[in-house]
Short mmCIF file of C-alpha atoms in Angstrom, two decimals:
data_model
loop_
_atom_site.label_atom_id
_atom_site.label_comp_id
_atom_site.label_asym_id
_atom_site.label_seq_id
_atom_site.Cartn_x
_atom_site.Cartn_y
_atom_site.Cartn_z
CA MET E 157 -13.18 -10.04 -8.37
CA SER E 158 -13.21 -9.75 -4.80
CA LEU E 159 -11.78 -6.38 -2.98
CA LEU E 160 -8.25 -6.39 -1.71
CA VAL E 161 -7.74 -5.21 1.64
CA LYS E 162 -3.97 -4.14 2.89
CA ILE E 163 -3.04 -3.15 6.45
CA CYS E 164 0.09 -1.10 5.92
CA GLY E 165 2.81 0.16 8.48
CA LEU E 166 2.50 -2.94 10.67
CA THR E 167 5.55 -3.10 13.14
CA THR E 168 4.19 -5.63 16.08
CA PRO E 169 3.13 -9.00 16.18
CA ASP E 170 -0.02 -8.48 17.85
CA THR E 171 -1.27 -5.85 14.79
CA LEU E 172 -0.21 -8.31 12.46
CA ALA E 173 -2.03 -11.11 14.28
CA SER E 174 -5.34 -8.78 14.14
CA ALA E 175 -4.63 -8.01 10.58
CA LEU E 176 -4.24 -11.55 9.62
CA ASP E 177 -6.95 -12.93 11.67
CA ALA E 178 -9.42 -10.14 10.42
CA GLY E 179 -8.83 -11.58 6.80
CA ALA E 180 -6.28 -9.01 5.46
CA ASP E 181 -5.49 -9.65 1.87
CA MET E 182 -1.91 -7.94 2.18
CA VAL E 183 0.23 -7.07 5.02
CA GLY E 184 2.62 -3.81 4.25
CA PHE E 185 6.00 -3.58 6.00
CA VAL E 186 7.75 -0.19 5.58
CA PHE E 187 11.48 0.35 5.01
CA PHE E 188 11.87 3.94 5.30
CA PRO E 189 13.40 5.77 8.46
CA PRO E 190 11.83 9.10 8.51
CA SER E 191 8.20 7.19 8.93
CA PRO E 192 7.25 6.43 12.63
CA ARG E 193 6.20 3.06 10.81
CA HIS E 194 9.62 2.01 9.70
CA VAL E 195 10.54 -1.63 10.37
CA GLY E 196 14.30 -2.58 10.71
CA LEU E 197 15.50 -5.60 8.97
CA THR E 198 15.55 -8.15 12.09
CA ALA E 199 12.06 -6.85 13.07
CA ALA E 200 10.82 -7.45 9.54
CA ARG E 201 12.48 -11.10 9.63
CA GLU E 202 10.40 -12.04 12.42
CA LEU E 203 6.96 -10.75 11.37
CA GLY E 204 7.57 -12.17 8.24
CA ARG E 205 7.54 -15.49 9.41
CA ASP E 206 4.56 -14.80 11.04
CA VAL E 207 2.67 -14.43 7.91
CA ARG E 208 3.24 -17.94 6.85
CA GLY E 209 1.42 -17.65 3.55
CA ARG E 210 -1.73 -16.05 5.00
CA ALA E 211 -1.26 -13.03 2.99
CA LEU E 212 0.73 -11.17 0.63
CA LYS E 213 3.81 -9.73 2.18
CA VAL E 214 4.70 -6.14 0.99
CA ALA E 215 7.61 -4.13 1.43
CA LEU E 216 7.56 -0.50 0.63
CA THR E 217 10.23 1.68 0.16
CA VAL E 218 10.87 5.26 -1.24
CA ASP E 219 13.40 5.42 -3.74
CA ALA E 220 15.53 2.78 -1.84
CA ASP E 221 18.98 1.67 -3.89
CA ASP E 222 19.41 -1.72 -5.09
CA ALA E 223 21.60 -3.07 -1.56
CA MET E 224 18.82 -1.88 0.04
CA ILE E 225 16.10 -3.87 -1.61
CA GLU E 226 18.18 -6.93 -1.95
CA ASN E 227 18.72 -6.84 2.14
CA ILE E 228 15.00 -6.51 2.13
CA VAL E 229 14.29 -8.89 -0.55
CA GLU E 230 16.65 -11.74 1.37
CA THR E 231 15.29 -10.71 4.83
CA LEU E 232 11.49 -10.42 4.41
CA ARG E 233 10.98 -12.49 1.11
CA PRO E 234 8.14 -10.15 -0.03
CA ASP E 235 5.52 -11.05 -2.42
CA LEU E 236 5.22 -7.66 -3.98
CA LEU E 237 7.47 -4.18 -3.71
CA GLN E 238 5.38 -1.10 -3.58
CA LEU E 239 7.47 1.89 -4.78
CA HIS E 240 6.40 5.15 -2.94
CA GLY E 241 9.08 7.32 -3.87
CA ARG E 242 10.15 9.21 -7.25
CA GLU E 243 10.69 6.08 -9.08
CA SER E 244 11.10 6.37 -12.81
CA ILE E 245 9.45 4.10 -15.43
CA ALA E 246 13.24 3.01 -16.35
CA ARG E 247 14.09 2.31 -12.58
CA ILE E 248 10.99 0.22 -12.38
CA ARG E 249 11.67 -1.85 -15.16
CA ASP E 250 15.70 -2.26 -13.94
CA LEU E 251 14.04 -3.21 -10.44
CA LYS E 252 11.65 -6.24 -12.20
CA GLN E 253 14.62 -7.32 -14.47
CA ARG E 254 17.11 -7.44 -11.01
CA PHE E 255 14.77 -8.86 -8.37
CA GLY E 256 11.97 -10.61 -10.46
CA LEU E 257 9.20 -9.75 -8.02
CA PRO E 258 5.76 -8.04 -8.98
CA ILE E 259 5.77 -4.14 -8.37
CA MET E 260 3.11 -1.61 -7.08
CA LYS E 261 3.78 1.65 -7.92
CA ALA E 262 2.11 4.63 -5.91
CA ILE E 263 0.53 7.71 -7.62
CA PRO E 264 0.23 10.84 -5.53
CA VAL E 265 -2.72 12.79 -6.68
CA ALA E 266 -4.16 16.07 -6.35
CA THR E 267 -5.50 17.18 -9.56
CA ASP E 268 -6.17 15.81 -13.16
CA ALA E 269 -2.42 16.43 -13.97
CA ASP E 270 -1.16 13.98 -11.43
CA LEU E 271 -2.76 11.26 -13.62
CA ALA E 272 -0.64 12.47 -16.63
CA PRO E 273 2.45 9.76 -16.06
CA LEU E 274 -0.35 6.81 -15.40
CA ALA E 275 0.18 5.18 -18.94
CA GLY E 276 3.91 4.83 -18.84
CA TYR E 277 3.74 3.10 -15.23
CA ALA E 278 0.89 1.15 -16.14
CA ASP E 279 3.08 -0.53 -18.82
CA VAL E 280 5.86 -1.36 -16.60
CA CYS E 281 3.76 -1.86 -13.05
CA ASP E 282 1.75 -5.12 -11.99
CA ARG E 283 -0.48 -2.84 -10.18
CA ILE E 284 -1.20 0.97 -9.25
CA LEU E 285 -1.76 2.46 -5.82
CA PHE E 286 -3.58 5.79 -5.98
CA ASP E 287 -2.50 7.81 -2.43
CA ALA E 288 -2.98 11.34 -1.73
CA ARG E 289 0.05 14.11 -2.89
CA ALA E 290 1.66 14.64 0.74
CA PRO E 291 1.60 18.84 1.18
CA LYS E 292 4.63 20.68 -0.10
CA ASP E 293 6.20 20.97 3.29
CA ALA E 294 6.05 17.00 3.92
CA THR E 295 9.22 15.50 5.16
CA ARG E 296 7.82 12.06 3.55
CA PRO E 297 5.17 10.76 1.04
CA GLY E 298 1.81 9.77 1.03
CA GLY E 299 -1.41 10.77 1.89
CA LEU E 300 -0.26 11.53 5.77
CA GLY E 301 -3.69 11.18 6.76
CA ALA E 302 -5.50 13.25 3.94
CA THR E 303 -7.86 12.03 0.93
CA PHE E 304 -7.96 13.10 -2.21
CA ASP E 305 -11.06 13.66 -4.40
CA TRP E 306 -11.78 10.00 -5.58
CA ARG E 307 -13.91 11.36 -8.16
CA LEU E 308 -10.86 11.81 -10.78
CA LEU E 309 -10.84 8.17 -10.64
CA GLN E 310 -14.11 7.78 -12.15
CA GLY E 311 -14.14 6.42 -15.75
CA LEU E 312 -10.50 5.47 -15.40
CA LYS E 313 -9.37 3.32 -18.19
CA LEU E 314 -6.30 1.34 -16.80
CA ASP E 315 -5.37 -2.21 -17.72
CA ARG E 316 -3.55 -2.83 -14.69
CA PRO E 317 -5.37 -3.71 -11.22
CA PHE E 318 -5.35 -0.52 -8.92
CA MET E 319 -5.86 0.06 -5.14
CA VAL E 320 -6.70 3.55 -3.55
CA SER E 321 -5.14 5.01 -0.16
CA GLY E 322 -4.47 8.23 1.52
CA GLY E 323 -6.94 9.17 4.53
CA LEU E 324 -9.12 5.93 4.20
CA SER E 325 -10.78 4.76 7.66
CA VAL E 326 -13.87 2.94 8.94
CA ASP E 327 -15.88 6.01 8.29
CA ASN E 328 -15.03 6.53 4.66
CA VAL E 329 -13.82 3.09 3.23
CA ALA E 330 -17.19 2.25 1.42
CA GLU E 331 -17.47 5.84 -0.08
CA ALA E 332 -14.26 5.32 -1.64
CA VAL E 333 -15.12 1.96 -3.24
CA ARG E 334 -18.29 3.20 -4.32
CA ILE E 335 -16.73 6.14 -6.28
CA THR E 336 -13.53 4.85 -7.46
CA ARG E 337 -14.61 1.24 -8.11
CA ALA E 338 -11.13 0.20 -7.22
CA GLY E 339 -10.04 -3.33 -6.70
CA GLY E 340 -8.35 -2.92 -3.22
CA VAL E 341 -7.91 -0.43 -0.29
CA ASP E 342 -4.91 0.26 1.47
CA VAL E 343 -4.84 1.83 5.17
CA SER E 344 -2.15 2.79 7.58
CA SER E 345 -2.73 6.12 9.73
CA GLY E 346 -6.64 5.38 9.48
CA VAL E 347 -5.92 2.26 11.93
CA GLU E 348 -3.81 3.94 14.28
CA ARG E 349 -4.41 5.49 17.86
CA THR E 350 -1.64 7.54 17.03
CA PRO E 351 1.22 8.04 14.48
CA GLY E 352 2.55 4.53 14.06
CA VAL E 353 1.20 2.59 16.87
CA LYS E 354 -1.68 0.35 15.23
CA ASP E 355 -4.69 -0.35 17.19
CA CYS E 356 -6.01 -4.11 16.94
CA ASP E 357 -9.69 -3.14 17.26
CA MET E 358 -9.25 -0.29 14.41
CA ILE E 359 -7.70 -2.65 12.27
CA ARG E 360 -10.40 -5.30 12.81
CA ASP E 361 -13.13 -2.51 12.37
CA PHE E 362 -11.52 -1.22 8.91
CA ILE E 363 -11.22 -4.78 7.30
CA ARG E 364 -15.01 -5.43 8.33
CA ALA E 365 -16.54 -2.19 6.84
CA ALA E 366 -14.09 -2.72 3.76
CA ARG E 367 -15.80 -6.36 3.52
CA ALA E 368 -19.39 -4.65 3.89
CA ALA E 369 -18.38 -2.09 1.27
CA GLU E 370 -17.54 -4.96 -1.30
CA GLU E 371 -20.68 -6.51 -0.87
CA LEU E 372 -22.54 -3.51 -1.32
CA SER E 373 -20.61 -2.83 -4.62
CA VAL E 374 -21.75 -5.82 -6.32
CA GLN E 375 -25.53 -5.66 -5.48
#
């Protein structure tokens, strides 16, 4: 199965076009006001139209309530919901029943202990995203540009597809794929000039490097 490449936190037509033209499999839109990558509903509607079925549209939320998710679903028409908060297994089950969309749950990782809840989430989620655990004083979740020890995922037995995120860049994506044998990679800050400002050349370079890593992994 080919490696899935996701470019997350897209906010402008030009960076979205760069991701699509370079062959991104997934494009992510962040609906979380504290994030510098937050996109409003009006902008999301326009950006979503530009995708035109060329990639999967992913809506990222953090502990959002039903009303917010309903607005996002109606506006963006996402193919996948990415949950990046403290959503419980019961909450995810309820969301799947209400909205009928596949769900990818982000699991923050720093130590082996962080993998303990994995089996329960794998039972209800369609895909798992392993991300670096945010520092204790962070104001938002996610890797925030930091990697985690990818060796923690070696030998992982998981009956769900999984992706890796957190601190990925053109320089380390091949190593991440080699160590984790992940089915996908997800990048955001690693293709930015400054927080929240994506760089078209960096997007293209990252996707190119991910595809090269994929080819090496099957040799």
